[in-house]
Tab-separated table of C-alpha atoms in Angstrom:
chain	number	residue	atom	x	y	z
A	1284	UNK	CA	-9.598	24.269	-1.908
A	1285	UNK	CA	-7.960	27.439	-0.284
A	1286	UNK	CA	-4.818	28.662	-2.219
A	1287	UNK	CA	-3.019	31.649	-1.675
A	1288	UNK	CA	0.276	33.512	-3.609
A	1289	UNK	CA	3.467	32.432	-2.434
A	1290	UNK	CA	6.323	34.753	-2.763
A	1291	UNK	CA	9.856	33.547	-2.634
A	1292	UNK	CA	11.537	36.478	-3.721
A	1293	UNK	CA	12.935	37.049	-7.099
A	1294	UNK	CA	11.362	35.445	-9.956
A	1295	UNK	CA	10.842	32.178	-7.348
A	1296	UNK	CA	6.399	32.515	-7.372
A	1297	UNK	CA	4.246	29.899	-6.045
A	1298	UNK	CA	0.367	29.253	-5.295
A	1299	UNK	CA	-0.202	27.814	-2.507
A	1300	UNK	CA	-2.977	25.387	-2.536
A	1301	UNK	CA	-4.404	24.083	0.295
A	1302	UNK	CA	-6.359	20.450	0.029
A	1303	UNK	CA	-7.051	18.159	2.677
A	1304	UNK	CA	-6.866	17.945	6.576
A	1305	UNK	CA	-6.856	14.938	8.348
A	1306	UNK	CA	-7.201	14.870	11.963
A	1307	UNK	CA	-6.374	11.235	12.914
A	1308	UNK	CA	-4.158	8.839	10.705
A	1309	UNK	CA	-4.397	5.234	11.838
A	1310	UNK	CA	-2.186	3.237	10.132
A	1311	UNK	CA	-0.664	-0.625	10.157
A	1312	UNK	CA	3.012	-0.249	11.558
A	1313	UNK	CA	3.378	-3.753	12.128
A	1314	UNK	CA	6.660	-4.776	10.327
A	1315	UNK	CA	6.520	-7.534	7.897
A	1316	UNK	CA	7.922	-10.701	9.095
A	1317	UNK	CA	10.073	-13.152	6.838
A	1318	UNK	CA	8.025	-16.248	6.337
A	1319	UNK	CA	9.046	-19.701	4.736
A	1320	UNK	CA	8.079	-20.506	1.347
A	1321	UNK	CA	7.273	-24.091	2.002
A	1322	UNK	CA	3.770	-25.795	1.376
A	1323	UNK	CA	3.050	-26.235	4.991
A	1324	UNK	CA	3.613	-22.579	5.317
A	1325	UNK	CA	1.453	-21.264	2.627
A	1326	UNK	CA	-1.196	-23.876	4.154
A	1327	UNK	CA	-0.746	-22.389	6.986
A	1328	UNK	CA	-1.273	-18.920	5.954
A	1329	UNK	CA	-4.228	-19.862	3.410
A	1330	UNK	CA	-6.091	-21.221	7.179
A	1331	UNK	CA	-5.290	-18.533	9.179
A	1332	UNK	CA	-7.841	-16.064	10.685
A	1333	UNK	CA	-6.056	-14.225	12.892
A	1334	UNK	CA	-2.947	-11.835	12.073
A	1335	UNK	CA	-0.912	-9.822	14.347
A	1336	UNK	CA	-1.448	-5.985	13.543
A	1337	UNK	CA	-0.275	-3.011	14.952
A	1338	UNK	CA	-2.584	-0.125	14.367
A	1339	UNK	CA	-1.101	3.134	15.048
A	1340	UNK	CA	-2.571	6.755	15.425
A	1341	UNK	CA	0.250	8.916	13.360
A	1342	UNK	CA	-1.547	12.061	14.403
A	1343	UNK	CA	-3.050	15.094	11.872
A	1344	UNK	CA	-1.825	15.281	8.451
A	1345	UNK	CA	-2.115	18.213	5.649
A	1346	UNK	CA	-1.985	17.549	1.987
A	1347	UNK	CA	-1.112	20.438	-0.230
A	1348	UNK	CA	0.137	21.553	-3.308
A	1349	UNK	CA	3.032	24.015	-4.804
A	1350	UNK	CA	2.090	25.430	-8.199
A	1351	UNK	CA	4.567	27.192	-9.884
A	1352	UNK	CA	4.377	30.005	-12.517
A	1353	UNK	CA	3.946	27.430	-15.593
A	1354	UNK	CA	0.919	25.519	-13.460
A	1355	UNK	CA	2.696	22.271	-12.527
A	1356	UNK	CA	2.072	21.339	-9.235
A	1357	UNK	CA	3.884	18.982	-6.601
A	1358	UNK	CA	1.831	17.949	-3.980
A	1359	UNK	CA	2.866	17.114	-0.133
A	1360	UNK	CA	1.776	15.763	2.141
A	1361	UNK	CA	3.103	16.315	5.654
A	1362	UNK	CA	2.537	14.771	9.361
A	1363	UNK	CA	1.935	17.005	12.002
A	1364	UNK	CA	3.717	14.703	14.893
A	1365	UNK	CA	7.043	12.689	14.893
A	1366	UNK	CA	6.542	8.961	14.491
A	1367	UNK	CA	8.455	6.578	15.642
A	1368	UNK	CA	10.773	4.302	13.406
A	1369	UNK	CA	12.604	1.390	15.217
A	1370	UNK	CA	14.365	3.620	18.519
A	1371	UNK	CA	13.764	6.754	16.747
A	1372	UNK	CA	11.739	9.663	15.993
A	1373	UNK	CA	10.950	11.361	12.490
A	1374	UNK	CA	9.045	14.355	10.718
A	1375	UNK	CA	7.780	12.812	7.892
A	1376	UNK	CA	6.846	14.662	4.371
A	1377	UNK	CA	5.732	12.672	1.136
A	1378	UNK	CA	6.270	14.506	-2.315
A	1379	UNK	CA	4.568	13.396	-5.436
A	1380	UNK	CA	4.409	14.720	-8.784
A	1381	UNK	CA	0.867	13.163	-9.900
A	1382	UNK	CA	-2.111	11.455	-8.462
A	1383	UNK	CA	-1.331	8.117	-10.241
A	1384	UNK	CA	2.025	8.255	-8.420
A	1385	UNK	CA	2.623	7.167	-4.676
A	1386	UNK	CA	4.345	9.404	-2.467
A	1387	UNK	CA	7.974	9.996	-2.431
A	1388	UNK	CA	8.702	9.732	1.460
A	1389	UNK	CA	11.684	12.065	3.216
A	1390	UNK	CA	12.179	11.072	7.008
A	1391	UNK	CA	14.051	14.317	9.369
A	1392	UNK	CA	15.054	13.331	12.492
A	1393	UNK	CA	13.459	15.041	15.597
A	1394	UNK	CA	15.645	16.106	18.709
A	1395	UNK	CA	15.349	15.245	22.456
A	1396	UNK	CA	12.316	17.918	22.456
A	1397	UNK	CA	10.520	15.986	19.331
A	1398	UNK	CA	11.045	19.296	17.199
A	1399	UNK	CA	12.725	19.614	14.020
A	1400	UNK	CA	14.859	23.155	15.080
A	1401	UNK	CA	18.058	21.149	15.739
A	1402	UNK	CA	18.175	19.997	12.233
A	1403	UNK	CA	17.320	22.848	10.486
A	1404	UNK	CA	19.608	25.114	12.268
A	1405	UNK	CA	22.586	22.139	11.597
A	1406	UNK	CA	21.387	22.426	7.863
A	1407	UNK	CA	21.771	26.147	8.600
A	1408	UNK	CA	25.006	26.240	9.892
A	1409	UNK	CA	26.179	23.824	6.875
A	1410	UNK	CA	25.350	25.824	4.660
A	1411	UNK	CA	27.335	28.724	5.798
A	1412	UNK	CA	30.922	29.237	4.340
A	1413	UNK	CA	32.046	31.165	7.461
A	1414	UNK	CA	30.650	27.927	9.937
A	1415	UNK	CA	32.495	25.598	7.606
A	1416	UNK	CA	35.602	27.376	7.539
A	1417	UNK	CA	35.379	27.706	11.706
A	1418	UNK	CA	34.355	23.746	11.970
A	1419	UNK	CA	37.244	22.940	9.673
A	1420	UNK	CA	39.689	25.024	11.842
A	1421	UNK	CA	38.339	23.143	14.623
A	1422	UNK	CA	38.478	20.011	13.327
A	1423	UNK	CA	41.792	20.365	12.504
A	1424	UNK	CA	43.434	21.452	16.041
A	1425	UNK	CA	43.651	17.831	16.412
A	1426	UNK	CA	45.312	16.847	13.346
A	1427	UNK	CA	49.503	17.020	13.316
A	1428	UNK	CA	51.295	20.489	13.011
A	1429	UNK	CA	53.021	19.163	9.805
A	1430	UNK	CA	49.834	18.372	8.113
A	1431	UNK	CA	47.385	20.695	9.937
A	1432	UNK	CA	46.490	23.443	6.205
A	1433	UNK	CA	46.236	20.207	4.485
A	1434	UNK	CA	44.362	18.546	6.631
A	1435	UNK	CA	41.948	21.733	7.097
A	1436	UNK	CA	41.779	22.162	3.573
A	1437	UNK	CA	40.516	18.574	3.386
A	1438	UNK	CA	37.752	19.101	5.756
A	1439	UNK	CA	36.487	22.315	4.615
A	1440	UNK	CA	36.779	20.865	0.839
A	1441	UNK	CA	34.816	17.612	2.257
A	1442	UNK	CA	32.229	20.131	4.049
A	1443	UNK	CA	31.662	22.021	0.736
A	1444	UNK	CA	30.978	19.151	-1.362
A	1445	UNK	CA	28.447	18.001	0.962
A	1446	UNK	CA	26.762	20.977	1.744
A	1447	UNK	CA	26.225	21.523	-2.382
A	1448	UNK	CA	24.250	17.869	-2.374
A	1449	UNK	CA	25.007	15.267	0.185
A	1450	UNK	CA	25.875	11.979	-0.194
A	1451	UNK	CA	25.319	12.188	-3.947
A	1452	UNK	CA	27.430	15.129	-4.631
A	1453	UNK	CA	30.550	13.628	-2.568
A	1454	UNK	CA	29.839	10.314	-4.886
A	1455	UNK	CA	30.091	12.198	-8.011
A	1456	UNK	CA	33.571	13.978	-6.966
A	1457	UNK	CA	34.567	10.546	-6.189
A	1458	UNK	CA	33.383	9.114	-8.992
A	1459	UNK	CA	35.081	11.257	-11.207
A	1460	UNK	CA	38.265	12.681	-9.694
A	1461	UNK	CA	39.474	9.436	-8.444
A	1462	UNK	CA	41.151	6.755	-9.679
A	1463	UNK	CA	39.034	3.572	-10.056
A	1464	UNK	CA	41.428	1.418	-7.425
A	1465	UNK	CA	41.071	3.768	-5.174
A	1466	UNK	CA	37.558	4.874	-5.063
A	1467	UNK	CA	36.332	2.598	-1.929
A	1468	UNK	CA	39.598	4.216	0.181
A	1469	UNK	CA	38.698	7.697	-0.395
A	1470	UNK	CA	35.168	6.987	0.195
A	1471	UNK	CA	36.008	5.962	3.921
A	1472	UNK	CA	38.171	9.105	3.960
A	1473	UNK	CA	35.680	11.263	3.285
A	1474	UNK	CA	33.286	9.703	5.488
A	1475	UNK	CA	35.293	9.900	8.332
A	1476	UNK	CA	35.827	13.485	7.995
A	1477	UNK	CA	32.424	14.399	6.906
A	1478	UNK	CA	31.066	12.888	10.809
A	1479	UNK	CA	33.791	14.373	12.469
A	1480	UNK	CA	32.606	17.879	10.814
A	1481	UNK	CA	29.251	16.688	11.087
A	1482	UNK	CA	29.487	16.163	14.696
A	1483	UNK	CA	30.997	19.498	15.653
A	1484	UNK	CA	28.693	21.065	13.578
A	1485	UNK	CA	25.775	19.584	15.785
A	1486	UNK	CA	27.659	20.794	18.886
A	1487	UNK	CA	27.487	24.379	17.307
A	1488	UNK	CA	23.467	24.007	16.342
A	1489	UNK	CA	22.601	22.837	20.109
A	1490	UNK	CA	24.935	25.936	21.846
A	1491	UNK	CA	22.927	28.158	19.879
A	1492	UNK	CA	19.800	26.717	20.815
A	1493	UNK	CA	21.070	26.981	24.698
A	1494	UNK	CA	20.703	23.534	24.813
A	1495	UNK	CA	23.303	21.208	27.138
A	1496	UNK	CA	25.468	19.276	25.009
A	1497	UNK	CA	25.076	16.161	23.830
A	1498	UNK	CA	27.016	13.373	24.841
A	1499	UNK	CA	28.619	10.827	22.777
A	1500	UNK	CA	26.241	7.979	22.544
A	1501	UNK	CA	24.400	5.520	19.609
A	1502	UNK	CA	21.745	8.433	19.636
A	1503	UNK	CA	24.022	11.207	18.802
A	1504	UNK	CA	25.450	9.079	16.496
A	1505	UNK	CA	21.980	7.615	15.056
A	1506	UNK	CA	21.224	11.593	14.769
A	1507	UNK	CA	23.967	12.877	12.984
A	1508	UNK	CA	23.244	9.298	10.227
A	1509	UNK	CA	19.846	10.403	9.987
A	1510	UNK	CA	20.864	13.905	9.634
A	1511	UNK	CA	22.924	13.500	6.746
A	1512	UNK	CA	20.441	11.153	5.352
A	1513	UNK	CA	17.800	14.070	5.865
A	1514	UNK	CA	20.472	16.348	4.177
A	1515	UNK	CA	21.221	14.867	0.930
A	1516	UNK	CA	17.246	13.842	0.342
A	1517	UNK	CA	16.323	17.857	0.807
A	1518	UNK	CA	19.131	18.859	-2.000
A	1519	UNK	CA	16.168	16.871	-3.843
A	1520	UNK	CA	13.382	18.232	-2.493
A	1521	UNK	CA	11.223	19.713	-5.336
A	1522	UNK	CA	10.268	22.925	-3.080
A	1523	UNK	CA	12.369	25.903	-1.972
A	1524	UNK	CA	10.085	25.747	0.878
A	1525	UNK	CA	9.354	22.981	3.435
A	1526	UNK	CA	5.742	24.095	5.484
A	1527	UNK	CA	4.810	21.998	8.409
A	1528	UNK	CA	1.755	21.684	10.585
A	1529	UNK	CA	2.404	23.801	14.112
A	1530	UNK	CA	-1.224	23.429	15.543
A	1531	UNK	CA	-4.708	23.231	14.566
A	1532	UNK	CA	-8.357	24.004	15.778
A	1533	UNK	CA	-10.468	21.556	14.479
A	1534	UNK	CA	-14.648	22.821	14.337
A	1535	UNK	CA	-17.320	20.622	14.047
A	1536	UNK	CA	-20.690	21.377	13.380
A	1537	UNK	CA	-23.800	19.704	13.236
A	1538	UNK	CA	-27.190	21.216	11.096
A	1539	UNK	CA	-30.972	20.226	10.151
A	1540	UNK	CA	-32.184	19.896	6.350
A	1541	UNK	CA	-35.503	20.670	5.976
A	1542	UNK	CA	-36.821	19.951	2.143
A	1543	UNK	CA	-40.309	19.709	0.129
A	1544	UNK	CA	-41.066	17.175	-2.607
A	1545	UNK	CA	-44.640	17.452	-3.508
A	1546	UNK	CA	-44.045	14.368	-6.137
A	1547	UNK	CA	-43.068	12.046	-2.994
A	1548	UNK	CA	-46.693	10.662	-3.258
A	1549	UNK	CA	-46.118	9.866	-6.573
A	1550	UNK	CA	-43.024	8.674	-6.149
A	1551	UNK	CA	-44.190	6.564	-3.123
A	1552	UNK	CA	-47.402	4.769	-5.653
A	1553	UNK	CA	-45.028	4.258	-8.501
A	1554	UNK	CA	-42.765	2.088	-6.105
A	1555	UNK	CA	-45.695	0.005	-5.021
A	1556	UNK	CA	-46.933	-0.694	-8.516
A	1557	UNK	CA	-42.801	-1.671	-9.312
A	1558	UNK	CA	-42.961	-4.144	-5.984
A	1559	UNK	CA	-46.654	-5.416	-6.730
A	1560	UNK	CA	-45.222	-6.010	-11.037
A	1561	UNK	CA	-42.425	-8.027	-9.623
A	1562	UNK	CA	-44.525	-9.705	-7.415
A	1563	UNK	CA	-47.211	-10.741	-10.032
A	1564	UNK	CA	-44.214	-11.713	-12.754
A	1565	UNK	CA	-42.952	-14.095	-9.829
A	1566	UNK	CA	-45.662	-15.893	-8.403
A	1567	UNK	CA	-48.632	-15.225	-10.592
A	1568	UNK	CA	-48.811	-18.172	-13.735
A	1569	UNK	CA	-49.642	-16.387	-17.224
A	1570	UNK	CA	-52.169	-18.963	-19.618
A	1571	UNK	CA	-53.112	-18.148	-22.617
A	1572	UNK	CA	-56.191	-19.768	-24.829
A	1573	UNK	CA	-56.244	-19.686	-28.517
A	1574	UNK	CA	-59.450	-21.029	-30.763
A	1575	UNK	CA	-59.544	-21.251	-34.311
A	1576	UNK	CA	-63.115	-21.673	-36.056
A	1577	UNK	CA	-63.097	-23.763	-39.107
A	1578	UNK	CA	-65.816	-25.452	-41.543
A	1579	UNK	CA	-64.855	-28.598	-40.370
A	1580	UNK	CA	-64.262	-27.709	-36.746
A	1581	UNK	CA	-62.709	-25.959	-33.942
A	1582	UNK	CA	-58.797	-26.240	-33.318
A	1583	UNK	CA	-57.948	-24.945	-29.615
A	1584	UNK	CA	-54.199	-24.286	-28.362
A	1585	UNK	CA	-53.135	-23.357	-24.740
A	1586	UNK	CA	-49.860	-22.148	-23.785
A	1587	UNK	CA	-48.503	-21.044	-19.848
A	1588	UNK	CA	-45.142	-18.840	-19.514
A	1589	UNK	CA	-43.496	-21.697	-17.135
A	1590	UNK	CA	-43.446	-25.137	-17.828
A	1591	UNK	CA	-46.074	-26.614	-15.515
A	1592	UNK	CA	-47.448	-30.174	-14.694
A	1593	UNK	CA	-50.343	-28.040	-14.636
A	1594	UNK	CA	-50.641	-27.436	-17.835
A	1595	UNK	CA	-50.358	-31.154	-18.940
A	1596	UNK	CA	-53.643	-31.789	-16.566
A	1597	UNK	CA	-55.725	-28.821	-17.475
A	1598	UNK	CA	-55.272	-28.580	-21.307
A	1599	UNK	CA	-57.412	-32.323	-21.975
A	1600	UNK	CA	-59.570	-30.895	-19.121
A	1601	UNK	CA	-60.307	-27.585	-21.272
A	1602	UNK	CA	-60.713	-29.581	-24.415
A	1603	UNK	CA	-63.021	-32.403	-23.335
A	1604	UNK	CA	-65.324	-29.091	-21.746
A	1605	UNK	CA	-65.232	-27.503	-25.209
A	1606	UNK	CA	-66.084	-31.133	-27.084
A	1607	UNK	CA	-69.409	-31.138	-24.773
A	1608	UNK	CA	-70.227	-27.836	-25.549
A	1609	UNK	CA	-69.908	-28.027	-29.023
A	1610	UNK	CA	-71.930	-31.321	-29.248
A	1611	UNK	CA	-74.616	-29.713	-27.284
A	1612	UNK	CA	-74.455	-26.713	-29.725
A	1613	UNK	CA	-75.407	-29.599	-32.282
A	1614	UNK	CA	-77.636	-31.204	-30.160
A	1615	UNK	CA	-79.526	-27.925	-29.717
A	1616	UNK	CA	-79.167	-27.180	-34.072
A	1617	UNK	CA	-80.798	-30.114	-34.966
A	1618	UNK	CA	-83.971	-29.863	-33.161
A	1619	UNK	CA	-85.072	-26.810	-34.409
């Protein structure tokens, strides 16, 4: 792992830690579909063998970690390419805070040129007072002469909620400085104004990028959702810093291991002995043969580690051979 000192400026001091780089990310994108819970159903799903899947490449990844002056680390990891979700495009970055945890996921919409530089320079431009303040002028040439401060005031106010923490930070003024009964209606209100800045604010990001402007269509509109969406999930990001993967030179190598053992041959007999003791504890029968001399005669025993049919056969076989020679033993005694 390849780390390296991160400076933020201040007392803001990070290590950088580099971990792992994955070239090609093939993945199931298929989208779940709603099935019906019935028994034929779940028969019908216990039989099946063949199920529709849509594997996708999602391009080079980069996993790496933020460490901060105390040692905790966050980890990232981030996807080199935009994917595609439903009609759209998005940089995708995962945040987690340990391994046992899954990824935190934060989608930010990519522009006609599948780049991220439109958003960031509309995140930019909302957080700067003097932008605001011209949007909100703007924004309010349309509005009636009678109402026109007010209605400035309300955008810029709108603008500066939302550029301290999205969604979540016009929620809490709402939740808080408004009445109960009338909580939905200002929510609307502030909606409205915040695409209406929103939207003028994009116009702003894509003259400074010399780009033509964009018309008003469901994928301006899809943009500027997204946007926002992007917005209030980075006033959570746990980084001061977002890095992403520009371009990469992948080298592969390829080398021969030469190595001596000069136990192999040892190594090599002892495994043969191990096959040829398994072997013989397998398929070779075990009998054993037990006699007992006494003054009155000879008591014999036979045992086998299986239990054989064999066994049954041979044992009055053994014992009639040992009768005969013990009577010829007499036989033999007596005339001498």
């Amino acid at each position: 792992m390849n780390s390296f000192p991160l400076n933020m400026g201040g007392e803001q001091k990070f290590t950088l830690e580099f971990d792992k780089f994955t070239s090609m990310n093939v993945e199931d994108m298929s989208e779940p579909a709603e099935k019906e819970q019935g028994l034929k159903q779940k028969l019908n799903d216990a039989r099946a063998v063949k199920q529709k899947k849509k594997f996708t490449n999602l391009g080079p990844s980069i996993i790496y970690r933020l460490r901060d002056s105390a040692g905790q680390a966050i980890e990232f990891k981030n996807y080199m390419l935009p994917i595609k979700q439903e009609d759209d495009y998005f940089f995708i970055t995962g945040t987690r805070s340990g391994l046992e945890q899954q990824y935190r996921w934060l989608r930010i919409p990519a522009d006609s040129k599948h780049k991220a530089d439109t958003f960031m320079i509309w995140r930019e431009l909302m957080n700067d007072e003097t932008v605001r303040s011209r949007i909100s002028t703007a924004a309010a040439a349309s509005a009636p002469e009678d109402i026109r401060p007010q209605f400035k005031q309300a955008v810029e106010n709108t603008l500066l909620l939302f550029a301290r923490g999205g969604y979540l930070e016009l929620d809490k003024f709402v939740q808080t400085a408004v009445p109960e009964n009338e909580r939905e209606k200002m929510r609307d209100y502030f909606y409205q104004i915040l695409i209406g800045g929103a939207s003028l604010t994009l116009d702003e990001a894509l003259n400074r990028q010399n780009l033509p402007a964009w018309q008003q269509e469901d994928k301006r509109n899809r943009f500027l959702l997204h946007a926002m969406d992007a917005y209030t999930g980075l006033t959570e990001y746990p980084a001061p810093v977002l890095l992403q993967l520009d371009s990469f030179q992948e080298v592969r190598s390829s080398g021969l291991q030469m190595t001596k053992s000069p136990g192999a041959v040892l190594v090599y007999i002892g495994s043969l002995l191990l096959v040829l003791g398994t072997v013989f504890m397998f398929y070779i029968r075990e009998k054993r043969f037990w006699l007992l001399f006494e003054p009155n005669g000879i008591r014999f025993a036979m045992s086998s580690s299986r239990h054989e049919r064999d066994l049954q056969r041979e044992f009055p076989e053994h014992l009639q051979g040992l009768k005969r020679l013990a009577e010829d033993l007499n036989h033999d005694a007596n005339h001498r």
